[in-house]
Amino acid sequence: MAIAWHWFVTYFMISWSIAQANTQENIVFQANYEDLNRGCWEGSFVLNECEERCECRNGELVNCYRVRKDFIKMDILERRRFLDAYKIVSTYPSFRKDYRRVVAYHIMYTPTELLHEGPEIFLPWHRWWLVEFENLLRRVDCRVTIPYWNWSRVANHWWGGFGKEDFWSPGAHGLGGDGTTPNLCVVDGPFSGDKWSLLKIGGGGCLKRNFSYLHLTGDKEHMKSTLALPVEEFLEFEEILREIYHNEIHWYVGGTMFTTEAANAPEVVPHHSFLDKIWLEWQKKGKEYKNVFFYDVPRKFPKTNYYGWQWLDSDNLPDQVKVMYED
C-alpha cells in the first residue's frame, strides 16, 4: 500500500509539473537532479539545481543559462541569497583573497584611462568582470547570479522607493541608504559601517555614500532612443552608456562610488549588470550589432589572456558560460 501511494504521489507531482509548464512558457522548477530527469521532456525548458534555465534534449539538460534578474523584482529570499553571498566572499578568510583579486582587477590592474575614458574595452571588459564576480559568488551558492538595478524606471527618484521597491532599503534585503555626516559612512543595511568594511586596497574603513538628488538622464524615453541607434552609430551608443549612464550613477551616489576604488562598493555590481543588459539588448538587433567594433581592437585585457571580441556573445562566453537577463 505504501509503495502504491508513493508511485501515485510521484505520478501526480510529475503530471502537475507538466501542467504548470504548459501555462508558464514550458519552464519547470524541480528541487534536485533526479526530479529534473523525471520532469524533462523534449524541447521543454527546465531550471536545474543551480536555477539555470536549461533546454531538455534527448533526456539531458543542455544550453544552460545563468538568469540575471531585476533586483527590485526579486523576492526577498533571492535578494538575501545574493547579499549574503556577497558578504561571505568579502569577509570570510576562505574567500577574501579571491574577492580581493576580483576587486583589484578594477582598482589596480586596469588603468582607468583605458577602462573608462575610451571605447576600446569598457563594455566587454565589464562583461568579463561581472562573470568573474559571479563565479566567486556561485562558489558560495550556485543559485546566485548578479542582479541588475534598473535605474531607468526610477530615474527621477533613484535615491528612494517604498519598502521592498527600494534598492536602498535599510533592511537586510536592500543595500542600505545614504551616508551620514560628518564622515558619509553608511549606517544601515547589510553594509553599514558596524557590519562591513572596504578592502584596504579600496582605502579601508566604512562604505561611504553622498547622494546628489538629481534626476538621471537615462529615463525610459532616453533609453528607448539609445537602443534605437543604428549599428553605424555604435560609438555614440557606447559613449552614452559609458559617459552618461555609467558616470551619472557614480557621480550621484557619491562617496566610495565617486572614487577610483568604486569596485569596492556593492552597488557597482548591479549597476554594471544593468549596463551589460542594455548592451545585450542592443546586440540582439542583429549579427552586425553583436560583432561591431571589437574585432578590430587588438588589445588584451590587462592581467588576462582575453580580448574584447571573446566577450561579445552572451550565448557563448568563454568557459561555456551563457547569460540571459530576465525583464
Short mmCIF file of C-alpha atoms in Angstrom, two decimals:
data_model
loop_
_atom_site.label_atom_id
_atom_site.label_comp_id
_atom_site.label_asym_id
_atom_site.label_seq_id
_atom_site.Cartn_x
_atom_site.Cartn_y
_atom_site.Cartn_z
CA MET A 1 0.00 0.00 0.00
CA ALA A 2 2.80 2.41 0.93
CA ILE A 3 4.61 1.65 -2.34
CA ALA A 4 1.45 2.21 -4.37
CA TRP A 5 0.84 5.51 -2.57
CA HIS A 6 4.44 6.59 -3.27
CA TRP A 7 4.06 5.97 -7.00
CA PHE A 8 0.70 7.75 -7.04
CA VAL A 9 2.23 10.83 -5.42
CA THR A 10 5.20 10.70 -7.80
CA TYR A 11 2.90 10.44 -10.83
CA PHE A 12 0.74 13.30 -9.54
CA MET A 13 3.73 15.60 -8.98
CA ILE A 14 5.17 14.94 -12.43
CA SER A 15 1.77 15.50 -14.05
CA TRP A 16 1.32 18.71 -12.07
CA SER A 17 4.76 19.94 -13.14
CA ILE A 18 3.95 19.30 -16.79
CA ALA A 19 0.62 21.11 -16.49
CA GLN A 20 2.32 24.06 -14.83
CA ALA A 21 4.94 24.17 -17.56
CA ASN A 22 2.29 24.38 -20.25
CA THR A 23 0.91 27.51 -18.62
CA GLN A 24 4.30 29.07 -17.80
CA GLU A 25 6.17 29.01 -21.11
CA ASN A 26 7.33 25.42 -20.61
CA ILE A 27 9.51 26.30 -17.62
CA VAL A 28 9.61 23.82 -14.75
CA PHE A 29 11.48 24.03 -11.48
CA GLN A 30 12.43 20.85 -9.69
CA ALA A 31 14.34 20.59 -6.44
CA ASN A 32 17.05 18.10 -7.40
CA TYR A 33 18.66 16.49 -10.41
CA GLU A 34 16.78 13.19 -10.15
CA ASP A 35 13.49 15.06 -10.25
CA LEU A 36 14.78 17.06 -13.20
CA ASN A 37 15.35 13.91 -15.22
CA ARG A 38 11.81 12.72 -14.48
CA GLY A 39 10.34 16.12 -15.40
CA CYS A 40 12.44 16.64 -18.54
CA TRP A 41 10.62 16.21 -21.82
CA GLU A 42 11.92 17.01 -25.27
CA GLY A 43 12.04 20.70 -26.07
CA SER A 44 10.98 21.91 -22.63
CA PHE A 45 12.89 24.46 -20.59
CA VAL A 46 13.87 23.41 -17.09
CA LEU A 47 15.61 25.09 -14.17
CA ASN A 48 18.45 22.89 -12.96
CA GLU A 49 19.72 22.52 -9.40
CA CYS A 50 21.57 25.85 -9.76
CA GLU A 51 18.42 27.50 -11.15
CA GLU A 52 19.96 27.90 -14.58
CA ARG A 53 17.47 27.85 -17.45
CA CYS A 54 18.23 24.73 -19.50
CA GLU A 55 16.78 23.05 -22.55
CA CYS A 56 15.82 19.38 -22.47
CA ARG A 57 17.30 17.41 -25.38
CA ASN A 58 17.42 13.61 -25.53
CA GLY A 59 16.77 13.39 -21.81
CA GLU A 60 19.68 15.70 -20.96
CA LEU A 61 19.79 19.31 -19.84
CA VAL A 62 21.77 21.41 -22.32
CA ASN A 63 22.28 25.10 -23.18
CA CYS A 64 22.02 26.16 -19.55
CA TYR A 65 21.85 29.92 -18.96
CA ARG A 66 22.56 31.91 -15.85
CA VAL A 67 19.48 34.08 -15.38
CA ARG A 68 20.12 37.57 -14.06
CA LYS A 69 17.11 39.33 -12.59
CA ASP A 70 15.93 42.84 -11.79
CA PHE A 71 16.85 43.40 -8.14
CA ILE A 72 13.58 45.23 -7.50
CA LYS A 73 11.51 42.32 -8.87
CA MET A 74 13.40 39.60 -6.99
CA ASP A 75 11.68 38.14 -3.97
CA ILE A 76 13.15 38.68 -0.52
CA LEU A 77 14.76 35.24 -0.43
CA GLU A 78 16.55 35.80 -3.75
CA ARG A 79 17.81 39.18 -2.63
CA ARG A 80 19.07 37.78 0.64
CA ARG A 81 20.80 34.95 -1.19
CA PHE A 82 22.75 37.44 -3.32
CA LEU A 83 23.55 39.81 -0.46
CA ASP A 84 24.56 37.01 1.89
CA ALA A 85 26.88 35.53 -0.74
CA TYR A 86 28.39 38.97 -1.31
CA LYS A 87 29.08 39.43 2.39
CA ILE A 88 30.56 35.95 2.69
CA VAL A 89 33.04 36.35 -0.17
CA SER A 90 34.04 39.80 1.04
CA THR A 91 34.55 38.84 4.69
CA TYR A 92 35.30 35.12 5.11
CA PRO A 93 39.04 34.27 5.06
CA SER A 94 38.48 31.33 2.68
CA PHE A 95 37.05 33.68 0.03
CA ARG A 96 38.56 37.06 0.83
CA LYS A 97 41.77 36.53 -1.16
CA ASP A 98 39.82 35.84 -4.34
CA TYR A 99 37.44 38.71 -3.59
CA ARG A 100 40.45 40.99 -3.29
CA ARG A 101 41.77 39.68 -6.62
CA VAL A 102 38.49 40.39 -8.44
CA VAL A 103 38.20 43.88 -6.96
CA ALA A 104 41.88 44.55 -7.69
CA TYR A 105 41.33 43.88 -11.40
CA HIS A 106 39.21 47.02 -11.40
CA ILE A 107 41.12 49.14 -8.90
CA MET A 108 44.76 48.28 -9.53
CA TYR A 109 45.35 46.25 -12.67
CA THR A 110 43.33 48.13 -15.29
CA PRO A 111 44.24 51.81 -15.80
CA THR A 112 41.14 53.96 -15.54
CA GLU A 113 42.10 55.93 -18.65
CA LEU A 114 41.99 52.66 -20.62
CA LEU A 115 38.88 51.31 -18.94
CA HIS A 116 36.68 54.38 -18.64
CA GLU A 117 37.97 57.09 -20.95
CA GLY A 118 37.56 55.40 -24.31
CA PRO A 119 35.56 52.69 -26.09
CA GLU A 120 38.34 50.11 -26.54
CA ILE A 121 37.43 47.75 -23.69
CA PHE A 122 34.78 49.34 -21.46
CA LEU A 123 31.81 47.15 -22.45
CA PRO A 124 33.45 43.73 -22.97
CA TRP A 125 35.83 44.15 -20.01
CA HIS A 126 32.96 44.75 -17.62
CA ARG A 127 31.06 41.80 -19.09
CA TRP A 128 34.10 39.65 -18.28
CA TRP A 129 34.44 41.21 -14.83
CA LEU A 130 30.80 40.51 -13.98
CA VAL A 131 31.30 36.84 -14.82
CA GLU A 132 34.44 36.75 -12.66
CA PHE A 133 32.49 38.26 -9.77
CA GLU A 134 29.55 35.97 -10.38
CA ASN A 135 31.79 32.89 -10.44
CA LEU A 136 33.06 33.84 -7.00
CA LEU A 137 29.56 34.33 -5.58
CA ARG A 138 28.44 31.00 -7.04
CA ARG A 139 31.12 29.21 -5.06
CA VAL A 140 29.03 30.12 -2.02
CA ASP A 141 25.69 29.23 -3.63
CA CYS A 142 25.45 28.11 -7.25
CA ARG A 143 21.95 29.59 -7.49
CA VAL A 144 23.30 33.13 -7.15
CA THR A 145 23.54 35.36 -10.18
CA ILE A 146 24.34 39.05 -10.28
CA PRO A 147 21.12 41.08 -10.29
CA TYR A 148 20.74 44.30 -12.20
CA TRP A 149 19.45 47.61 -10.93
CA ASN A 150 17.08 49.12 -13.49
CA TRP A 151 17.51 52.75 -12.52
CA SER A 152 15.77 53.88 -15.73
CA ARG A 153 12.40 53.07 -14.13
CA VAL A 154 13.14 55.39 -11.20
CA ALA A 155 15.29 57.98 -12.97
CA ASN A 156 13.54 60.92 -11.32
CA HIS A 157 13.75 59.44 -7.81
CA TRP A 158 16.51 56.82 -8.00
CA TRP A 159 17.58 57.59 -4.42
CA GLY A 160 14.47 56.14 -2.79
CA GLY A 161 11.40 53.97 -3.14
CA PHE A 162 8.93 52.36 -0.81
CA GLY A 163 9.60 49.21 1.17
CA LYS A 164 10.64 46.29 -1.00
CA GLU A 165 10.68 48.56 -4.06
CA ASP A 166 13.60 50.49 -2.61
CA PHE A 167 17.01 49.43 -3.93
CA TRP A 168 18.47 51.34 -0.99
CA SER A 169 16.28 49.65 1.61
CA PRO A 170 17.78 49.75 5.12
CA GLY A 171 16.61 46.19 5.75
CA ALA A 172 18.58 43.00 5.24
CA HIS A 173 17.15 42.73 1.69
CA GLY A 174 18.49 46.10 0.47
CA LEU A 175 21.83 47.86 0.09
CA GLY A 176 21.32 50.42 2.83
CA GLY A 177 20.89 54.13 2.30
CA ASP A 178 22.78 57.39 2.04
CA GLY A 179 25.81 58.13 4.16
CA THR A 180 25.59 60.38 7.20
CA THR A 181 27.63 63.37 8.23
CA PRO A 182 30.34 64.06 9.07
CA ASN A 183 32.16 61.06 7.54
CA LEU A 184 29.49 59.93 5.00
CA CYS A 185 29.54 56.37 6.36
CA VAL A 186 26.54 54.15 5.57
CA VAL A 187 24.83 53.36 8.88
CA ASP A 188 22.04 50.97 7.86
CA GLY A 189 21.54 47.85 5.77
CA PRO A 190 23.90 44.87 5.45
CA PHE A 191 26.90 47.04 4.53
CA SER A 192 26.73 49.52 7.40
CA GLY A 193 29.99 50.58 8.99
CA ASP A 194 29.46 48.42 12.06
CA LYS A 195 28.97 45.26 9.94
CA TRP A 196 31.22 45.61 6.92
CA SER A 197 34.29 47.46 5.71
CA LEU A 198 36.11 48.20 2.48
CA LEU A 199 39.25 46.39 1.44
CA LYS A 200 42.47 48.18 2.25
CA ILE A 201 43.21 48.45 -1.48
CA GLY A 202 39.97 50.42 -1.62
CA GLY A 203 41.02 52.75 1.15
CA GLY A 204 39.67 50.65 4.01
CA GLY A 205 37.15 51.89 6.53
CA CYS A 206 33.42 52.27 6.04
CA LEU A 207 31.42 52.25 2.82
CA LYS A 208 30.56 55.87 2.01
CA ARG A 209 27.73 57.49 0.07
CA ASN A 210 26.84 61.09 -0.58
CA PHE A 211 23.66 61.18 -2.65
CA SER A 212 23.06 64.02 -5.09
CA TYR A 213 19.31 64.26 -5.52
CA LEU A 214 19.40 64.88 -9.26
CA HIS A 215 17.38 63.20 -11.98
CA LEU A 216 19.19 60.69 -14.16
CA THR A 217 19.43 61.29 -17.89
CA GLY A 218 18.73 57.63 -18.60
CA ASP A 219 14.98 57.52 -18.10
CA LYS A 220 12.74 55.19 -20.11
CA GLU A 221 12.39 57.55 -23.06
CA HIS A 222 16.10 58.29 -23.27
CA MET A 223 16.83 54.58 -23.03
CA LYS A 224 14.41 53.88 -25.87
CA SER A 225 16.14 56.38 -28.14
CA THR A 226 19.56 54.99 -27.21
CA LEU A 227 18.53 51.43 -28.06
CA ALA A 228 17.17 52.68 -31.39
CA LEU A 229 20.59 53.87 -32.56
CA PRO A 230 21.75 52.04 -35.72
CA VAL A 231 24.88 49.93 -35.89
CA GLU A 232 26.68 52.70 -37.78
CA GLU A 233 26.38 54.82 -34.64
CA PHE A 234 27.90 52.29 -32.27
CA LEU A 235 30.45 54.78 -30.94
CA GLU A 236 27.64 57.16 -30.00
CA PHE A 237 25.75 54.29 -28.34
CA GLU A 238 28.87 53.24 -26.42
CA GLU A 239 29.64 56.79 -25.33
CA ILE A 240 26.12 57.26 -23.95
CA LEU A 241 26.48 54.10 -21.87
CA ARG A 242 29.97 54.94 -20.66
CA GLU A 243 29.94 58.72 -20.31
CA ILE A 244 26.33 59.31 -19.27
CA TYR A 245 24.59 56.23 -17.89
CA HIS A 246 27.69 54.83 -16.21
CA ASN A 247 29.17 58.04 -14.90
CA GLU A 248 25.98 59.63 -13.59
CA ILE A 249 25.34 56.81 -11.12
CA HIS A 250 28.92 57.00 -9.88
CA TRP A 251 28.69 60.78 -9.52
CA TYR A 252 25.23 60.94 -7.95
CA VAL A 253 25.68 58.08 -5.47
CA GLY A 254 28.96 59.68 -4.48
CA GLY A 255 31.15 58.57 -1.61
CA THR A 256 33.03 55.38 -2.44
CA MET A 257 31.33 55.20 -5.85
CA PHE A 258 32.88 58.55 -6.76
CA THR A 259 36.45 57.32 -6.32
CA THR A 260 38.86 55.06 -8.20
CA GLU A 261 38.04 52.44 -5.54
CA ALA A 262 34.39 52.20 -6.64
CA ALA A 263 34.70 48.47 -7.36
CA ASN A 264 34.68 48.04 -3.59
CA ALA A 265 31.10 49.35 -3.33
CA PRO A 266 28.44 46.61 -3.57
CA GLU A 267 26.14 48.79 -5.69
CA VAL A 268 28.69 48.87 -8.52
CA VAL A 269 27.84 45.27 -9.46
CA PRO A 270 24.06 45.68 -10.08
CA HIS A 271 24.82 48.99 -11.80
CA HIS A 272 27.20 47.40 -14.30
CA SER A 273 24.89 44.43 -14.71
CA PHE A 274 22.21 46.80 -15.99
CA LEU A 275 24.67 48.45 -18.38
CA ASP A 276 25.52 45.00 -19.70
CA LYS A 277 21.82 44.24 -20.14
CA ILE A 278 21.38 47.43 -22.19
CA TRP A 279 24.30 46.48 -24.41
CA LEU A 280 22.95 42.94 -24.84
CA GLU A 281 19.52 44.28 -25.85
CA TRP A 282 21.19 46.45 -28.49
CA GLN A 283 23.29 43.49 -29.70
CA LYS A 284 20.16 41.38 -30.20
CA LYS A 285 19.10 43.63 -33.06
CA GLY A 286 21.31 41.65 -35.43
CA LYS A 287 24.62 39.89 -36.02
CA GLU A 288 26.24 43.11 -37.16
CA TYR A 289 25.24 44.73 -33.84
CA LYS A 290 26.76 41.87 -31.88
CA ASN A 291 30.09 41.89 -33.70
CA VAL A 292 30.66 45.59 -34.34
CA PHE A 293 33.95 47.32 -33.42
CA PHE A 294 35.73 44.98 -31.00
CA TYR A 295 37.14 42.54 -33.56
CA ASP A 296 39.29 45.47 -34.68
CA VAL A 297 40.69 46.13 -31.20
CA PRO A 298 43.97 44.15 -30.82
CA ARG A 299 44.40 44.92 -27.12
CA LYS A 300 44.13 42.21 -24.44
CA PHE A 301 42.51 42.96 -21.12
CA PRO A 302 45.30 43.73 -18.61
CA LYS A 303 46.40 40.74 -16.49
CA THR A 304 44.29 38.34 -18.59
CA ASN A 305 44.55 36.44 -21.87
CA TYR A 306 41.23 37.74 -23.14
CA TYR A 307 40.38 40.09 -25.97
CA GLY A 308 37.18 42.09 -26.15
CA TRP A 309 35.85 40.10 -29.12
CA GLN A 310 35.73 36.97 -26.94
CA TRP A 311 33.05 38.59 -24.77
CA LEU A 312 30.59 39.73 -27.42
CA ASP A 313 28.24 36.75 -27.48
CA SER A 314 26.41 36.21 -24.18
CA ASP A 315 25.06 32.95 -25.61
CA ASN A 316 28.60 31.62 -25.92
CA LEU A 317 31.02 33.23 -23.48
CA PRO A 318 34.38 31.65 -22.54
CA ASP A 319 34.31 28.56 -20.31
CA GLN A 320 30.87 27.66 -21.69
CA VAL A 321 29.14 30.42 -19.73
CA LYS A 322 25.78 31.59 -21.06
CA VAL A 323 23.99 34.60 -19.62
CA MET A 324 20.47 35.91 -20.08
CA TYR A 325 18.56 38.74 -18.43
CA GLU A 326 15.01 38.42 -17.18
CA ASP A 327 12.88 41.54 -17.71
#
